[in-house]
PDB file of C-alpha atoms in Angstrom:
ATOM      1  CA  MET A   1      73.542  84.351 -79.482  1.00 50.00           C
ATOM      2  CA  ASP A   2      70.925  81.693 -79.250  1.00 52.00           C
ATOM      3  CA  ASN A   3      69.897  79.486 -82.473  1.00 56.00           C
ATOM      4  CA  ARG A   4      66.790  81.388 -83.143  1.00 54.00           C
ATOM      5  CA  GLN A   5      68.684  84.635 -83.863  1.00 52.00           C
ATOM      6  CA  ALA A   6      71.164  82.787 -86.114  1.00 49.00           C
ATOM      7  CA  ILE A   7      68.477  81.030 -88.148  1.00 50.00           C
ATOM      8  CA  GLY A   8      65.824  83.782 -88.160  1.00 48.00           C
ATOM      9  CA  SER A   9      62.237  83.503 -87.069  1.00 56.00           C
ATOM     10  CA  TRP A  10      59.527  82.096 -89.149  1.00 55.00           C
ATOM     11  CA  LEU A  11      58.360  85.513 -89.710  1.00 58.00           C
ATOM     12  CA  SER A  12      61.398  87.341 -90.862  1.00 61.00           C
ATOM     13  CA  GLY A  13      63.169  84.282 -92.481  1.00 62.00           C
ATOM     14  CA  PRO A  14      66.875  83.422 -92.944  1.00 63.00           C
ATOM     15  CA  ARG A  15      67.387  86.526 -95.228  1.00 63.00           C
ATOM     16  CA  ALA A  16      66.646  88.971 -92.356  1.00 67.00           C
ATOM     17  CA  ALA A  17      68.877  87.011 -90.060  1.00 66.00           C
ATOM     18  CA  ALA A  18      71.756  87.086 -92.597  1.00 67.00           C
ATOM     19  CA  GLU A  19      71.383  90.853 -93.143  1.00 66.00           C
ATOM     20  CA  ASP A  20      71.257  91.362 -89.347  1.00 71.00           C
ATOM     21  CA  ALA A  21      74.577  89.461 -89.378  1.00 70.00           C
ATOM     22  CA  GLY A  22      76.002  91.942 -91.848  1.00 67.00           C
ATOM     23  CA  VAL A  23      75.510  90.210 -95.146  1.00 67.00           C
ATOM     24  CA  ASP A  24      74.805  92.581 -98.091  1.00 67.00           C
ATOM     25  CA  PHE A  25      72.528  91.118-100.732  1.00 71.00           C
ATOM     26  CA  GLY A  26      72.372  94.330-102.686  1.00 77.00           C
ATOM     27  CA  TYR A  27      69.061  95.556-104.276  1.00 85.00           C
ATOM     28  CA  ARG A  28      66.838  93.520-106.517  1.00 85.00           C
ATOM     29  CA  GLY A  29      68.059  93.491-110.005  1.00 87.00           C
ATOM     30  CA  GLU A  30      71.660  94.522-109.154  1.00 85.00           C
ATOM     31  CA  GLN A  31      72.971  91.230-110.401  1.00 85.00           C
ATOM     32  CA  LEU A  32      71.111  91.677-113.698  1.00 86.00           C
ATOM     33  CA  GLY A  33      72.654  95.165-114.216  1.00 88.00           C
ATOM     34  CA  LEU A  34      69.332  97.057-113.732  1.00 89.00           C
ATOM     35  CA  PRO A  35      68.915 100.210-111.862  1.00 92.00           C
ATOM     36  CA  GLU A  36      67.507 100.260-108.327  1.00 89.00           C
ATOM     37  CA  GLU A  37      64.611 102.593-108.962  1.00 91.00           C
ATOM     38  CA  GLY A  38      62.708 104.167-111.754  1.00 92.00           C
ATOM     39  CA  PRO A  39      62.290 102.993-115.323  1.00 93.00           C
ATOM     40  CA  GLY A  40      64.094  99.665-116.142  1.00 92.00           C
ATOM     41  CA  SER A  41      64.215  98.592-112.515  1.00 93.00           C
ATOM     42  CA  ILE A  42      62.663  95.348-111.399  1.00 93.00           C
ATOM     43  CA  ALA A  43      58.879  95.465-111.080  1.00 92.00           C
ATOM     44  CA  ARG A  44      57.672  95.216-107.575  1.00 91.00           C
ATOM     45  CA  PRO A  45      55.331  92.526-106.431  1.00 89.00           C
ATOM     46  CA  GLY A  46      52.245  94.866-105.890  1.00 92.00           C
ATOM     47  CA  ARG A  47      52.322  95.902-109.582  1.00 94.00           C
ATOM     48  CA  ARG A  48      52.764  92.558-110.856  1.00 93.00           C
ATOM     49  CA  ILE A  49      49.924  91.114-108.856  1.00 92.00           C
ATOM     50  CA  GLY A  50      47.698  94.050-109.881  1.00 96.00           C
ATOM     51  CA  ALA A  51      48.580  93.413-113.611  1.00 96.00           C
ATOM     52  CA  ILE A  52      47.851  89.801-113.493  1.00 94.00           C
ATOM     53  CA  ALA A  53      44.568  90.455-111.698  1.00 96.00           C
ATOM     54  CA  VAL A  54      43.528  92.903-114.424  1.00 97.00           C
ATOM     55  CA  ASP A  55      44.647  90.395-117.086  1.00 97.00           C
ATOM     56  CA  TRP A  56      42.889  87.511-115.467  1.00 95.00           C
ATOM     57  CA  GLY A  57      39.676  89.543-114.949  1.00 96.00           C
ATOM     58  CA  LEU A  58      39.714  90.587-118.640  1.00 96.00           C
ATOM     59  CA  CYS A  59      40.093  86.906-119.735  1.00 96.00           C
ATOM     60  CA  MET A  60      37.208  85.849-117.396  1.00 94.00           C
ATOM     61  CA  VAL A  61      34.933  88.497-118.967  1.00 93.00           C
ATOM     62  CA  ILE A  62      35.876  87.309-122.469  1.00 93.00           C
ATOM     63  CA  ALA A  63      35.373  83.789-121.611  1.00 94.00           C
ATOM     64  CA  TYR A  64      32.024  84.448-119.942  1.00 91.00           C
ATOM     65  CA  GLY A  65      30.773  86.640-122.845  1.00 89.00           C
ATOM     66  CA  LEU A  66      31.957  84.486-125.726  1.00 90.00           C
ATOM     67  CA  PHE A  67      32.275  80.937-124.675  1.00 88.00           C
ATOM     68  CA  ALA A  68      30.986  79.885-121.298  1.00 80.00           C
ATOM     69  CA  ARG A  69      27.336  80.508-121.540  1.00 81.00           C
ATOM     70  CA  GLY A  70      26.913  80.583-117.786  1.00 77.00           C
ATOM     71  CA  ASP A  71      28.799  77.337-117.120  1.00 84.00           C
ATOM     72  CA  GLN A  72      31.340  78.366-114.430  1.00 82.00           C
ATOM     73  CA  GLN A  73      33.628  75.287-114.988  1.00 84.00           C
ATOM     74  CA  ALA A  74      33.754  76.121-118.662  1.00 87.00           C
ATOM     75  CA  MET A  75      34.337  79.694-117.984  1.00 90.00           C
ATOM     76  CA  GLY A  76      37.484  79.027-115.844  1.00 88.00           C
ATOM     77  CA  ASN A  77      38.774  76.687-118.595  1.00 90.00           C
ATOM     78  CA  TRP A  78      38.194  79.066-121.428  1.00 93.00           C
ATOM     79  CA  ALA A  79      39.763  81.885-119.320  1.00 94.00           C
ATOM     80  CA  LEU A  80      42.934  79.973-118.914  1.00 94.00           C
ATOM     81  CA  GLY A  81      43.102  79.256-122.636  1.00 95.00           C
ATOM     82  CA  ILE A  82      42.477  82.943-123.413  1.00 96.00           C
ATOM     83  CA  PHE A  83      44.943  83.977-120.868  1.00 96.00           C
ATOM     84  CA  PHE A  84      47.614  81.772-122.529  1.00 97.00           C
ATOM     85  CA  VAL A  85      47.004  83.092-125.920  1.00 97.00           C
ATOM     86  CA  MET A  86      46.698  86.762-124.735  1.00 97.00           C
ATOM     87  CA  SER A  87      50.101  86.317-123.026  1.00 96.00           C
ATOM     88  CA  LEU A  88      51.753  84.657-126.034  1.00 96.00           C
ATOM     89  CA  LEU A  89      50.514  87.306-128.408  1.00 96.00           C
ATOM     90  CA  THR A  90      50.926  90.517-126.381  1.00 97.00           C
ATOM     91  CA  VAL A  91      54.204  89.620-124.669  1.00 96.00           C
ATOM     92  CA  GLY A  92      55.612  88.278-127.855  1.00 93.00           C
ATOM     93  CA  THR A  93      54.835  91.385-129.880  1.00 95.00           C
ATOM     94  CA  VAL A  94      54.576  94.458-127.754  1.00 95.00           C
ATOM     95  CA  GLY A  95      56.300  93.023-124.558  1.00 95.00           C
ATOM     96  CA  CYS A  96      53.351  93.515-122.238  1.00 96.00           C
ATOM     97  CA  THR A  97      49.834  92.364-121.535  1.00 97.00           C
ATOM     98  CA  PRO A  98      47.091  94.848-121.198  1.00 97.00           C
ATOM     99  CA  GLY A  99      47.331  94.503-117.442  1.00 97.00           C
ATOM    100  CA  LYS A 100      51.101  95.078-117.495  1.00 97.00           C
ATOM    101  CA  ALA A 101      50.545  98.194-119.842  1.00 97.00           C
ATOM    102  CA  LEU A 102      48.082  99.665-117.322  1.00 97.00           C
ATOM    103  CA  PHE A 103      50.597  99.137-114.354  1.00 97.00           C
ATOM    104  CA  ARG A 104      53.494 100.404-116.668  1.00 97.00           C
ATOM    105  CA  LEU A 105      55.347  97.145-116.748  1.00 97.00           C
ATOM    106  CA  ARG A 106      57.222  95.372-119.520  1.00 96.00           C
ATOM    107  CA  VAL A 107      58.597  91.866-119.983  1.00 96.00           C
ATOM    108  CA  VAL A 108      62.229  91.925-121.508  1.00 95.00           C
ATOM    109  CA  ALA A 109      64.998  89.492-121.970  1.00 95.00           C
ATOM    110  CA  GLU A 110      67.677  89.466-119.302  1.00 91.00           C
ATOM    111  CA  GLY A 111      70.137  91.302-121.445  1.00 86.00           C
ATOM    112  CA  GLY A 112      67.444  93.738-122.667  1.00 86.00           C
ATOM    113  CA  GLY A 113      65.386  93.732-125.698  1.00 88.00           C
ATOM    114  CA  ARG A 114      62.482  91.590-126.800  1.00 91.00           C
ATOM    115  CA  LEU A 115      61.966  87.963-125.836  1.00 93.00           C
ATOM    116  CA  GLY A 116      62.085  85.320-128.658  1.00 93.00           C
ATOM    117  CA  PHE A 117      59.009  83.360-129.531  1.00 94.00           C
ATOM    118  CA  GLY A 118      60.460  80.072-127.876  1.00 95.00           C
ATOM    119  CA  ARG A 119      61.013  82.042-124.587  1.00 95.00           C
ATOM    120  CA  VAL A 120      57.527  83.821-124.751  1.00 96.00           C
ATOM    121  CA  LEU A 121      55.963  80.316-125.364  1.00 96.00           C
ATOM    122  CA  ALA A 122      57.828  78.712-122.388  1.00 94.00           C
ATOM    123  CA  ARG A 123      57.107  81.590-120.106  1.00 94.00           C
ATOM    124  CA  SER A 124      53.340  81.606-121.013  1.00 94.00           C
ATOM    125  CA  LEU A 125      52.988  77.924-120.462  1.00 93.00           C
ATOM    126  CA  LEU A 126      54.768  78.091-117.082  1.00 91.00           C
ATOM    127  CA  LEU A 127      52.554  81.047-116.060  1.00 91.00           C
ATOM    128  CA  CYS A 128      49.542  79.075-116.767  1.00 91.00           C
ATOM    129  CA  VAL A 129      50.603  76.265-114.564  1.00 88.00           C
ATOM    130  CA  ALA A 130      50.777  78.914-111.709  1.00 81.00           C
ATOM    131  CA  ILE A 131      53.136  77.270-109.379  1.00 77.00           C
ATOM    132  CA  PRO A 132      56.399  78.632-111.073  1.00 78.00           C
ATOM    133  CA  ALA A 133      55.018  82.211-110.747  1.00 79.00           C
ATOM    134  CA  LEU A 134      54.790  81.587-106.994  1.00 82.00           C
ATOM    135  CA  ILE A 135      58.491  80.662-106.568  1.00 85.00           C
ATOM    136  CA  TRP A 136      60.713  83.809-106.674  1.00 84.00           C
ATOM    137  CA  ASP A 137      64.354  84.234-106.619  1.00 85.00           C
ATOM    138  CA  ARG A 138      66.292  87.001-104.689  1.00 82.00           C
ATOM    139  CA  ASP A 139      65.627  89.421-107.469  1.00 85.00           C
ATOM    140  CA  GLY A 140      61.957  89.018-107.078  1.00 84.00           C
ATOM    141  CA  ARG A 141      61.532  87.079-110.548  1.00 89.00           C
ATOM    142  CA  GLY A 142      59.176  84.129-110.660  1.00 88.00           C
ATOM    143  CA  LEU A 143      60.485  80.798-111.799  1.00 89.00           C
ATOM    144  CA  HIS A 144      58.690  81.215-115.043  1.00 91.00           C
ATOM    145  CA  ASP A 145      60.683  84.478-115.842  1.00 92.00           C
ATOM    146  CA  ARG A 146      63.948  82.868-114.608  1.00 91.00           C
ATOM    147  CA  LEU A 147      63.555  79.795-116.905  1.00 91.00           C
ATOM    148  CA  ALA A 148      62.657  81.937-119.826  1.00 93.00           C
ATOM    149  CA  ARG A 149      65.527  84.319-119.007  1.00 94.00           C
ATOM    150  CA  ALA A 150      63.160  87.166-118.794  1.00 95.00           C
ATOM    151  CA  VAL A 151      62.618  90.055-116.343  1.00 94.00           C
ATOM    152  CA  GLN A 152      59.612  92.269-115.546  1.00 94.00           C
ATOM    153  CA  VAL A 153      60.701  95.970-115.477  1.00 95.00           C
ATOM    154  CA  ARG A 154      58.960  99.169-114.822  1.00 95.00           C
ATOM    155  CA  ILE A 155      58.597 101.583-117.841  1.00 93.00           C
TER     156      ILE A 155
END
């Protein structure tokens, strides 16, 4: 076996190489006690991206219509502020943003149930920074969810 097979290619990554070597990682959410498929399972990336695109689009429309008055820079800044407030209020009360509701997703605490205000605040702040949302763990949770001890599940 040459080193390329042991390390994995830049396309498949080290996880694929480890799986080829017989390592069993299980399914996403198994370590959290979540089902593999169906309601309560980890939300897939496609749904999560769709939900955040809907939420961001909604925030852009609100910012453009109410605050920006045609100024593109102001519209982006207002949209980020609206996104933060929307995330804080909707995830903190009903567990999902409008985009998440449309894609049938919900944000819950790792052990189940609702997130407390402090965890919703931390999650929302980290999500607005964007970089934590781009760093995922093996369960497919973004760093913002991991630090807030939250998980996005299908409903």
